[in-house]
Structure formats: C-alpha cells, structure tokens
CSV table of C-alpha atoms in Angstrom, one decimal:
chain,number,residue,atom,x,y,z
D,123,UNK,CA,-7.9,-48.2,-115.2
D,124,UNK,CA,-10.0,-44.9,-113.4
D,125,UNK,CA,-8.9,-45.7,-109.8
D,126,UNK,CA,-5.9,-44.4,-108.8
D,127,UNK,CA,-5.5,-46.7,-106.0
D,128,UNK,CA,-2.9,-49.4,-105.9
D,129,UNK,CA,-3.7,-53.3,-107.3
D,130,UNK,CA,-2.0,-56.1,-105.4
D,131,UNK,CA,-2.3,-59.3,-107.0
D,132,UNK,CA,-0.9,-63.0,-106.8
D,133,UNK,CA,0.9,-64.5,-109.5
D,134,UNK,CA,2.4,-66.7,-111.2
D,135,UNK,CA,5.8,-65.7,-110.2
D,136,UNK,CA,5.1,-64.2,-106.8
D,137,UNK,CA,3.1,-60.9,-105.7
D,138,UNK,CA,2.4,-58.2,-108.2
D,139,UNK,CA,1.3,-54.8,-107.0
D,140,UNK,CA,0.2,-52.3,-109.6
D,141,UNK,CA,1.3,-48.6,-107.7
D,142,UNK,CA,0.0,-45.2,-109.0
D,143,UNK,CA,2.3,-42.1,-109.4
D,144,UNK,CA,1.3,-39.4,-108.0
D,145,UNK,CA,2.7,-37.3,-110.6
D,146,UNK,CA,1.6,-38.5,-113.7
D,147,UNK,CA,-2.2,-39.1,-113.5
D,148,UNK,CA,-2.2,-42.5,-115.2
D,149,UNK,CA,0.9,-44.2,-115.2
D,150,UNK,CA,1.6,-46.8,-113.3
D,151,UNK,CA,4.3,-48.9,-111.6
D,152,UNK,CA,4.2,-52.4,-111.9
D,153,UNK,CA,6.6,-54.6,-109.7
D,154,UNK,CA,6.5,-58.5,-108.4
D,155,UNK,CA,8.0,-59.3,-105.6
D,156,UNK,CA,9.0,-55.6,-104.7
D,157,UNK,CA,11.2,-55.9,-107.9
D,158,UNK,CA,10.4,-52.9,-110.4
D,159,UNK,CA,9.2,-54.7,-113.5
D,160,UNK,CA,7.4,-51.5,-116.0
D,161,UNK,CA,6.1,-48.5,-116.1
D,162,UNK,CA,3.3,-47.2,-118.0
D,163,UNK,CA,1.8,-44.5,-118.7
D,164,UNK,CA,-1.9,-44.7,-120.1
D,165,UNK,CA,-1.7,-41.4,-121.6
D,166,UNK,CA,1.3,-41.5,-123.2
D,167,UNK,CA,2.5,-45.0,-124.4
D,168,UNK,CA,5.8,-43.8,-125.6
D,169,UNK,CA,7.1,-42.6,-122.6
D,170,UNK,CA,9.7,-44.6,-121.2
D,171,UNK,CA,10.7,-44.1,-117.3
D,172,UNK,CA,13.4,-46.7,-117.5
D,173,UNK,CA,17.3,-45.7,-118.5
D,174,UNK,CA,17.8,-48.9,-120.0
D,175,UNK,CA,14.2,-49.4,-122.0
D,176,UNK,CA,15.2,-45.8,-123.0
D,177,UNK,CA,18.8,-47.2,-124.4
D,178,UNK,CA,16.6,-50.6,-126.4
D,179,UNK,CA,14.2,-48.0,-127.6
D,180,UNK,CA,17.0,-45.9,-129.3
D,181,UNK,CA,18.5,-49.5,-130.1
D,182,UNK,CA,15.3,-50.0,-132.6
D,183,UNK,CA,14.8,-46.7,-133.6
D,184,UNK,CA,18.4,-46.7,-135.4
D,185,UNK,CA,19.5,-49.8,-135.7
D,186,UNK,CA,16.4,-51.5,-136.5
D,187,UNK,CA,15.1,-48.5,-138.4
D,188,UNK,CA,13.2,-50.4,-141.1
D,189,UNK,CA,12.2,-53.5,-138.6
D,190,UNK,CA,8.3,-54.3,-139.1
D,191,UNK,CA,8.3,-57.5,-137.1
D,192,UNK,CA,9.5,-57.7,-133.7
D,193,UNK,CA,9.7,-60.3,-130.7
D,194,UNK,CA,10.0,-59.3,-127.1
D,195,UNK,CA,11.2,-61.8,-124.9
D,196,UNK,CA,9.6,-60.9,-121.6
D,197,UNK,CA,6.3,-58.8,-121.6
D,198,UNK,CA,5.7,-57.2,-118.0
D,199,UNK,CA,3.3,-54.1,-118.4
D,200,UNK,CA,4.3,-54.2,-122.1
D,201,UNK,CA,5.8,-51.2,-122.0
D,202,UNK,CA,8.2,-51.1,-124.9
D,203,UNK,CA,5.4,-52.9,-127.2
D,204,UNK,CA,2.9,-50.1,-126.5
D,205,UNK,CA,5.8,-47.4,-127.3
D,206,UNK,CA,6.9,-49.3,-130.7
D,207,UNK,CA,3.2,-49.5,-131.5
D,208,UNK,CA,2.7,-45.4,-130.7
D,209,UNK,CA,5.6,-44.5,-132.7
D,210,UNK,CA,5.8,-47.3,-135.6
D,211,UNK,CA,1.8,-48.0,-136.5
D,212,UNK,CA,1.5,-50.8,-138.3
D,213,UNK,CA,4.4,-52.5,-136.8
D,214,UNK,CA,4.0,-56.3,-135.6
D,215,UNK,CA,4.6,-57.7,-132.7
D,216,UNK,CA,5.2,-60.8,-130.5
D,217,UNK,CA,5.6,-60.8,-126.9
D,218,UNK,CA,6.5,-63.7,-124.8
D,219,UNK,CA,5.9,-63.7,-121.4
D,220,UNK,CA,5.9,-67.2,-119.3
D,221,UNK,CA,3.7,-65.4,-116.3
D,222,UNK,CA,-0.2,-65.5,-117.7
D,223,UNK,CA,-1.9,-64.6,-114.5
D,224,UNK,CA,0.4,-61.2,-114.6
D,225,UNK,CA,-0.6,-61.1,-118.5
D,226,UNK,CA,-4.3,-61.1,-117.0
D,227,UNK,CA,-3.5,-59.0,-114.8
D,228,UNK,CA,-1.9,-55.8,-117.5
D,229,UNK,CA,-4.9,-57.1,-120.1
D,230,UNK,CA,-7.4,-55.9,-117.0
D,231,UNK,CA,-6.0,-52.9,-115.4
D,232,UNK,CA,-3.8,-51.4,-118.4
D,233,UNK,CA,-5.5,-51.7,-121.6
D,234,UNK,CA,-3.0,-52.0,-124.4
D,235,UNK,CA,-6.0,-52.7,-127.6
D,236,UNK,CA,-5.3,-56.5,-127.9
D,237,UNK,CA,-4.5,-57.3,-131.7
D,238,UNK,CA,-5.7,-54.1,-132.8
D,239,UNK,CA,-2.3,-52.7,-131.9
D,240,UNK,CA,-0.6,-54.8,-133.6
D,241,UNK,CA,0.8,-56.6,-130.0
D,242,UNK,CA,0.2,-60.6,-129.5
D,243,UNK,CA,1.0,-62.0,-126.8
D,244,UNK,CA,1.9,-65.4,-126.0
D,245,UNK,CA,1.9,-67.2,-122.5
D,246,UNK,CA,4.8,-69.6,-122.8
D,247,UNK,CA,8.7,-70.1,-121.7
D,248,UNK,CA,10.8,-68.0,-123.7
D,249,UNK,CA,13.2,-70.8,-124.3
D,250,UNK,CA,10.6,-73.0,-125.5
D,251,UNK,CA,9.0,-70.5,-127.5
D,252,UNK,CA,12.6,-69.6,-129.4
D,253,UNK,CA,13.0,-73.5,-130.4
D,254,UNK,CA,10.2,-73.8,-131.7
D,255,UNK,CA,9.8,-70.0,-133.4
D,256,UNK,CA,9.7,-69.8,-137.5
D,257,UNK,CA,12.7,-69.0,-138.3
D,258,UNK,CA,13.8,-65.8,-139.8
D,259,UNK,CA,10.6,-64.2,-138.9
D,260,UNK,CA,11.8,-61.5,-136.9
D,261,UNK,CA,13.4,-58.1,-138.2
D,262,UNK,CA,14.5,-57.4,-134.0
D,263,UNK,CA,14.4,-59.4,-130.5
D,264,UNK,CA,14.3,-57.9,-127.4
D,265,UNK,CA,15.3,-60.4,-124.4
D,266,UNK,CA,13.9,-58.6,-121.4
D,267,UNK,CA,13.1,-61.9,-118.9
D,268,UNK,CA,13.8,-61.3,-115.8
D,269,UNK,CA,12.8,-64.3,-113.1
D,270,UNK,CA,12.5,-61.9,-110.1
D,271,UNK,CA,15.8,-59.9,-110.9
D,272,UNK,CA,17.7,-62.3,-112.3
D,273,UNK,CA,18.1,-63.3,-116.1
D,274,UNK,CA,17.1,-66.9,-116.4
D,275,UNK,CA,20.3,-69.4,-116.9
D,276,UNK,CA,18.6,-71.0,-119.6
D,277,UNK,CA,18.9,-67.8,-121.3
D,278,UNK,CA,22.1,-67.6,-121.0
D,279,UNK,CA,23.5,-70.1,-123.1
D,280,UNK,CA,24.9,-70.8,-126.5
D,281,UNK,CA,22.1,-72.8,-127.6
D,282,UNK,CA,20.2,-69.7,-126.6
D,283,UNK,CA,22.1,-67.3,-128.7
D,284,UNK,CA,21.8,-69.8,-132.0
D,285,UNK,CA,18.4,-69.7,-131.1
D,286,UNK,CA,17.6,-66.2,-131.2
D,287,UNK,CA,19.8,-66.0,-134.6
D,288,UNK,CA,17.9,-68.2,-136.3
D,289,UNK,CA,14.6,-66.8,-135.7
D,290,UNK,CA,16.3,-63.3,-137.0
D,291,UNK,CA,16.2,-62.1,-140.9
D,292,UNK,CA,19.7,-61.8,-142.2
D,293,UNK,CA,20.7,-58.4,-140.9
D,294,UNK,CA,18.3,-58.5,-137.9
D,295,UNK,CA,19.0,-57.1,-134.7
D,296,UNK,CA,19.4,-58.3,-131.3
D,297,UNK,CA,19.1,-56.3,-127.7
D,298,UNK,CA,19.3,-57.3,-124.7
D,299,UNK,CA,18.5,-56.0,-121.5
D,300,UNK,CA,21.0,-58.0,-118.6
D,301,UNK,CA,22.5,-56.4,-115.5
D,302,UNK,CA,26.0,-57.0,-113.5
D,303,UNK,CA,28.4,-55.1,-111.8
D,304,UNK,CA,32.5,-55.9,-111.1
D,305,UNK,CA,34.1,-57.7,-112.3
D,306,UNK,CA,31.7,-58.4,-115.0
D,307,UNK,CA,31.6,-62.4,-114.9
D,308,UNK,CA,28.5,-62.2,-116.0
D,309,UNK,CA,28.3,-59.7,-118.5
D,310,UNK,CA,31.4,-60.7,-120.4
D,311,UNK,CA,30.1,-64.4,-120.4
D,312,UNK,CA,27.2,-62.9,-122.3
D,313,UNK,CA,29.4,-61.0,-124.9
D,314,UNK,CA,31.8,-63.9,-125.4
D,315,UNK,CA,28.5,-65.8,-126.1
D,316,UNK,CA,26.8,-63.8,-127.9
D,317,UNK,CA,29.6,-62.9,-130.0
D,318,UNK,CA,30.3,-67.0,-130.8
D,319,UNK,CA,27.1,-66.9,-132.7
D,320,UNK,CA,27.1,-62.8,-133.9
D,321,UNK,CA,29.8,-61.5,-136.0
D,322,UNK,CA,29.4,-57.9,-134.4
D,323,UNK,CA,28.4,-56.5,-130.7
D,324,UNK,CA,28.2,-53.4,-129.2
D,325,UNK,CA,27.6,-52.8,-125.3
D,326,UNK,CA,25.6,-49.3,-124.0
D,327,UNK,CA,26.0,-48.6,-120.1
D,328,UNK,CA,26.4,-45.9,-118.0
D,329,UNK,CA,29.9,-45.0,-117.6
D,330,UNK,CA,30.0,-45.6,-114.1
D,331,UNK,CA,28.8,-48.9,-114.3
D,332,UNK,CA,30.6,-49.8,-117.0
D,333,UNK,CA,33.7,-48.7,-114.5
D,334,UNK,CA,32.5,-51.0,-112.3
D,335,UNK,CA,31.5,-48.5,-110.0
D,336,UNK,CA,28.1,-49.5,-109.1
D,337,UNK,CA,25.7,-52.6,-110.2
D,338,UNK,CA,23.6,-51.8,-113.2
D,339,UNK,CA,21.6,-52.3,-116.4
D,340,UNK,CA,23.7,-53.1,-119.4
D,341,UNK,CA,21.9,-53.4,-123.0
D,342,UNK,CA,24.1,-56.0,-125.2
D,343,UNK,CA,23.4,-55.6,-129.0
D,344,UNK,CA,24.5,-58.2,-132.0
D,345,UNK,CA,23.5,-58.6,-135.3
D,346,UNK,CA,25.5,-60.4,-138.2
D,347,UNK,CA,26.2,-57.1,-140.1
D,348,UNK,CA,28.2,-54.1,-139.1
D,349,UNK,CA,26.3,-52.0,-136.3
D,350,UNK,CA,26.1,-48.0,-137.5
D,351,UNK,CA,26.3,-47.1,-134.1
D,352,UNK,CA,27.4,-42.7,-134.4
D,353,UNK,CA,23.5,-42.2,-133.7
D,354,UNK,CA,22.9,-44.6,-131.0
D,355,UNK,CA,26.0,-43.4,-129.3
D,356,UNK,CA,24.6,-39.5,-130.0
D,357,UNK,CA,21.4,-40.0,-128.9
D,358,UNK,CA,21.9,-42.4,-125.2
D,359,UNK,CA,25.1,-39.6,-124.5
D,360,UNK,CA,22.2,-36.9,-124.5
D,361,UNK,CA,19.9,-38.9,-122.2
D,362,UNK,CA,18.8,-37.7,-118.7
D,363,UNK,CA,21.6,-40.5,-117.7
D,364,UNK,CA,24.0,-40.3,-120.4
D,365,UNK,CA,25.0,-43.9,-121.6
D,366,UNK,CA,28.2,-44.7,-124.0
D,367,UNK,CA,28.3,-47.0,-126.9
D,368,UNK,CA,31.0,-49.3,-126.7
D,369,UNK,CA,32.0,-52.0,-129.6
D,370,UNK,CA,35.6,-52.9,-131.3
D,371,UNK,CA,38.8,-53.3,-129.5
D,372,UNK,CA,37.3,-51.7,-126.8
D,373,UNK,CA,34.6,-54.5,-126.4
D,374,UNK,CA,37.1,-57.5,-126.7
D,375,UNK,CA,39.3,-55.7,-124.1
D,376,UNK,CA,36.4,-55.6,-121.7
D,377,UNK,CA,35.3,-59.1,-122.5
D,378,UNK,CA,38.8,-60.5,-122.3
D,379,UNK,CA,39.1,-64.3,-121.9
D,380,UNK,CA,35.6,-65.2,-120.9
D,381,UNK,CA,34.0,-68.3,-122.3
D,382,UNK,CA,30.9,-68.8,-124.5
D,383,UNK,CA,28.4,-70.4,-121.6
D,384,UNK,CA,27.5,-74.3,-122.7
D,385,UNK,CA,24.2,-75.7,-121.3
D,386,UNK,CA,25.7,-77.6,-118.5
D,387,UNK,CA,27.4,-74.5,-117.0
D,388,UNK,CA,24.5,-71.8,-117.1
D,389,UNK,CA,23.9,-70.0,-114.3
D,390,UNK,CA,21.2,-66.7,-113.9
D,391,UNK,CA,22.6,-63.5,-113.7
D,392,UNK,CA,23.9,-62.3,-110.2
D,393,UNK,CA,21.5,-61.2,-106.7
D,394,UNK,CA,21.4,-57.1,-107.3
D,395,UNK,CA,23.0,-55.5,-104.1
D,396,UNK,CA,20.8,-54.4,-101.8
D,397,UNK,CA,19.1,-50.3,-102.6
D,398,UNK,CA,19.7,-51.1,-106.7
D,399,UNK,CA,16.6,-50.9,-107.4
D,400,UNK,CA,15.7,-47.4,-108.4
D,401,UNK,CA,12.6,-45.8,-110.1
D,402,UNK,CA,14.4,-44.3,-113.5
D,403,UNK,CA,16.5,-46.8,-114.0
D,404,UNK,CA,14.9,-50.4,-113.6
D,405,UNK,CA,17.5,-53.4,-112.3
C-alpha cells in the first residue's frame, strides 16, 4: 500500500476503514464498524501495538517454544501471523477468518506474501472449521474472533473447548484472546469451561482489570500439561502495560462456582462500555 490515505470499505460484517498513522509511515489501523480490529505495520511485521496480541505473542514464544504448526481463529489484518512468520521462518500457519470480503480487502491493501510465508488462510466459520479440522494437527490455537466486539457464543461452549483439544498435539497450547470486566460472569464461565476439557489454565491481565477496575482484554491459556509460566509472567510484568500471570489456587478462587457453558446456554461475550476502545490496547 503507497498511499497513505485512508481505505473505507463494505464488508461482510459491516464497514471496514483501513486508517494510516501518522507516526509510523506504513502501518495501518484496521477497524469494522469503528471497532479496532489490527494493526500493522508494513515495515515491521513483528511489531505488535496491541497489549493483549503482545501477551499471545509472549504466550507462543515460551510456551509454545517448539510449535511449527499453528491455527489462528480469527484473521483481521493478520497481524500475529505476519509476526510468527518474521520471527519463526518456516513456521506453518492456518488462519480462519469467516469475513472474505475483509480477507480481500488485507490480501489488496496489506500484502502479507500469500503461501510463500508460510500463512493460509481459509474463509470459513471458525466453529465449522474446528469440527471438521484433522485432528492433532496443531502444535498452538489462537482464538481471536471477535463478531464486532463481542466473542461469538458459539465459541463459547463446551463442545467448543473439546473441539479445539482435539485438533491440538498432546502437549499443545491454547490462547485465547476474550474480554470482560466485574464481576467476571463471563470470563470465569470461560475458565470453568475451558478447564472441564484442559487439565491446566493460566489467566494474563492487567492488574487493574483483573481487579475489576475497568473492562478489559484477558488472554486465557490451557493445555493438558503443566504450563512453565516464570517467563511468561517475567516478560508481560516488563511490558509497556505490565500484565500478571495468574494460575493455581489463585485461578480457581477467581473462577469460583461458575459453570462449564453447554450449547443451549451460550451467550457472546458482554457490550464493551462506552470509550474501551483504545489504540494500545485493542477491546
């Protein structure tokens, strides 16, 4: 993309507008429906603008060290694809993202390579797509699917949880991006969920969020070994916006007696309070 002039485009799933920054000369802003989906940065593909891509990136860089094959539920500008691919060449990796004409829209304006980088991407429901996945064919899955700013209810759920650990290799990792604020309903639906179908969780927020101080981005992590977490808790404290690791008795505490969510009783994530959405920290 050479013109530094915003791209307003209709889509699938409402209005996207590709926006400029004025202070990085090619990295751009991509929301739908005024809702801040990526950032990119043409020039430097690992860069991440986002707190809580920041907290999945350090997710896969330590926990999924080795990972080779990875799935991104949700694709957007692709921005955590183009990073993997910039700092783990050679690495594989499926995206699934429901909204084509946007997908037409990032392919056209923001160049990523196509399957010379190593990214495919495949224009179908992320649900769908899990069912009918291989499974064990992923070392890591990112679920990043946002409808507007909510996470789907169908994503939600049980089923979707056995789902996504089925298509993992034994030890594979799971992150996932979801936000909430107090009291949590949400959120510690998700852990008791997730945690039916994982044998360990671990939870990386801000502090005030997690303090129910404001709404926010939470990243949820499971996998069916033991999470080595000292890293991932060292490197998000040391972020511009420090995040803590959470996991243990401290985890159950928060999640308390909240239910794993069956298919009949899914619901999307809550409406973000009016002014959440920030530049630098996504949702």
């Amino acid at each position: 993309m050479t013109d530094s002039l915003p791209v307003i485009r209709a889509v699938d799933s409402g209005t996207a507008r590709l926006l400029p920054d004025v202070d990085r000369p090619r990295a751009w802003l991509l929301t739908v429906d005024d809702a801040p989906q990526s950032y990119v940065d043409l020039d430097d593909p690992a860069y991440l603008e986002f707190e809580y891509q920041c907290r999945i990136a350090h997710v896969l860089d330590t926990l999924a060290a080795g990972a080779r094959d990875l799935v991104h539920l949700g694709g957007g500008a692709l921005t955590l694809p183009r990073r993997m691919a910039a700092v783990r060449p050679g690495v594989r990796q499926r995206v699934v993202e429901y909204d084509r004409a946007l997908s037409g829209l990032v392919r056209e304006h923001l160049p990523y390579g196509g399957d010379a980088s190593g990214i495919t991407v495949h224009g179908a429901d992320a649900r769908q797509w899990l069912a009918e996945a291989p499974a064990e064919s992923a070392d890591a899955v990112v679920g990043d699917v946002f409808g507007g700013s909510r996470v789907p209810a169908e994503l939600t759920t049980l089923g979707c949880a056995r789902d996504v650990a089925r298509l993992l290799r034994p030890g594979g990792v799971f992150a996932a991006n979801l936000a909430d604020g107090a009291p949590f309903a949400f959120l510690r639906s998700q852990l008791a969920t997730f945690g039916a179908v994982f044998a360990h969780l671990a939870l990386v927020a801000e502090p005030g969020v997690l303090r129910g101080r404001r709404f926010g981005n939470a990243v949820l992590v499971a996998s069916g070994r033991p999470l080595d977490t000292a890293e991932l808790a060292r490197r998000t404290a040391a972020d511009p916006f420090p995040a803590r690791v959470v996991e243990g008795d401290e985890l159950r505490g928060f999640t308390g007696s909240a239910r794993p969510v069956a298919e009949d009783e899914a619901v999307g994530s809550p409406v973000p309070p009016g002014g959440t959405f920030r530049v630098g920290g996504g949702v």
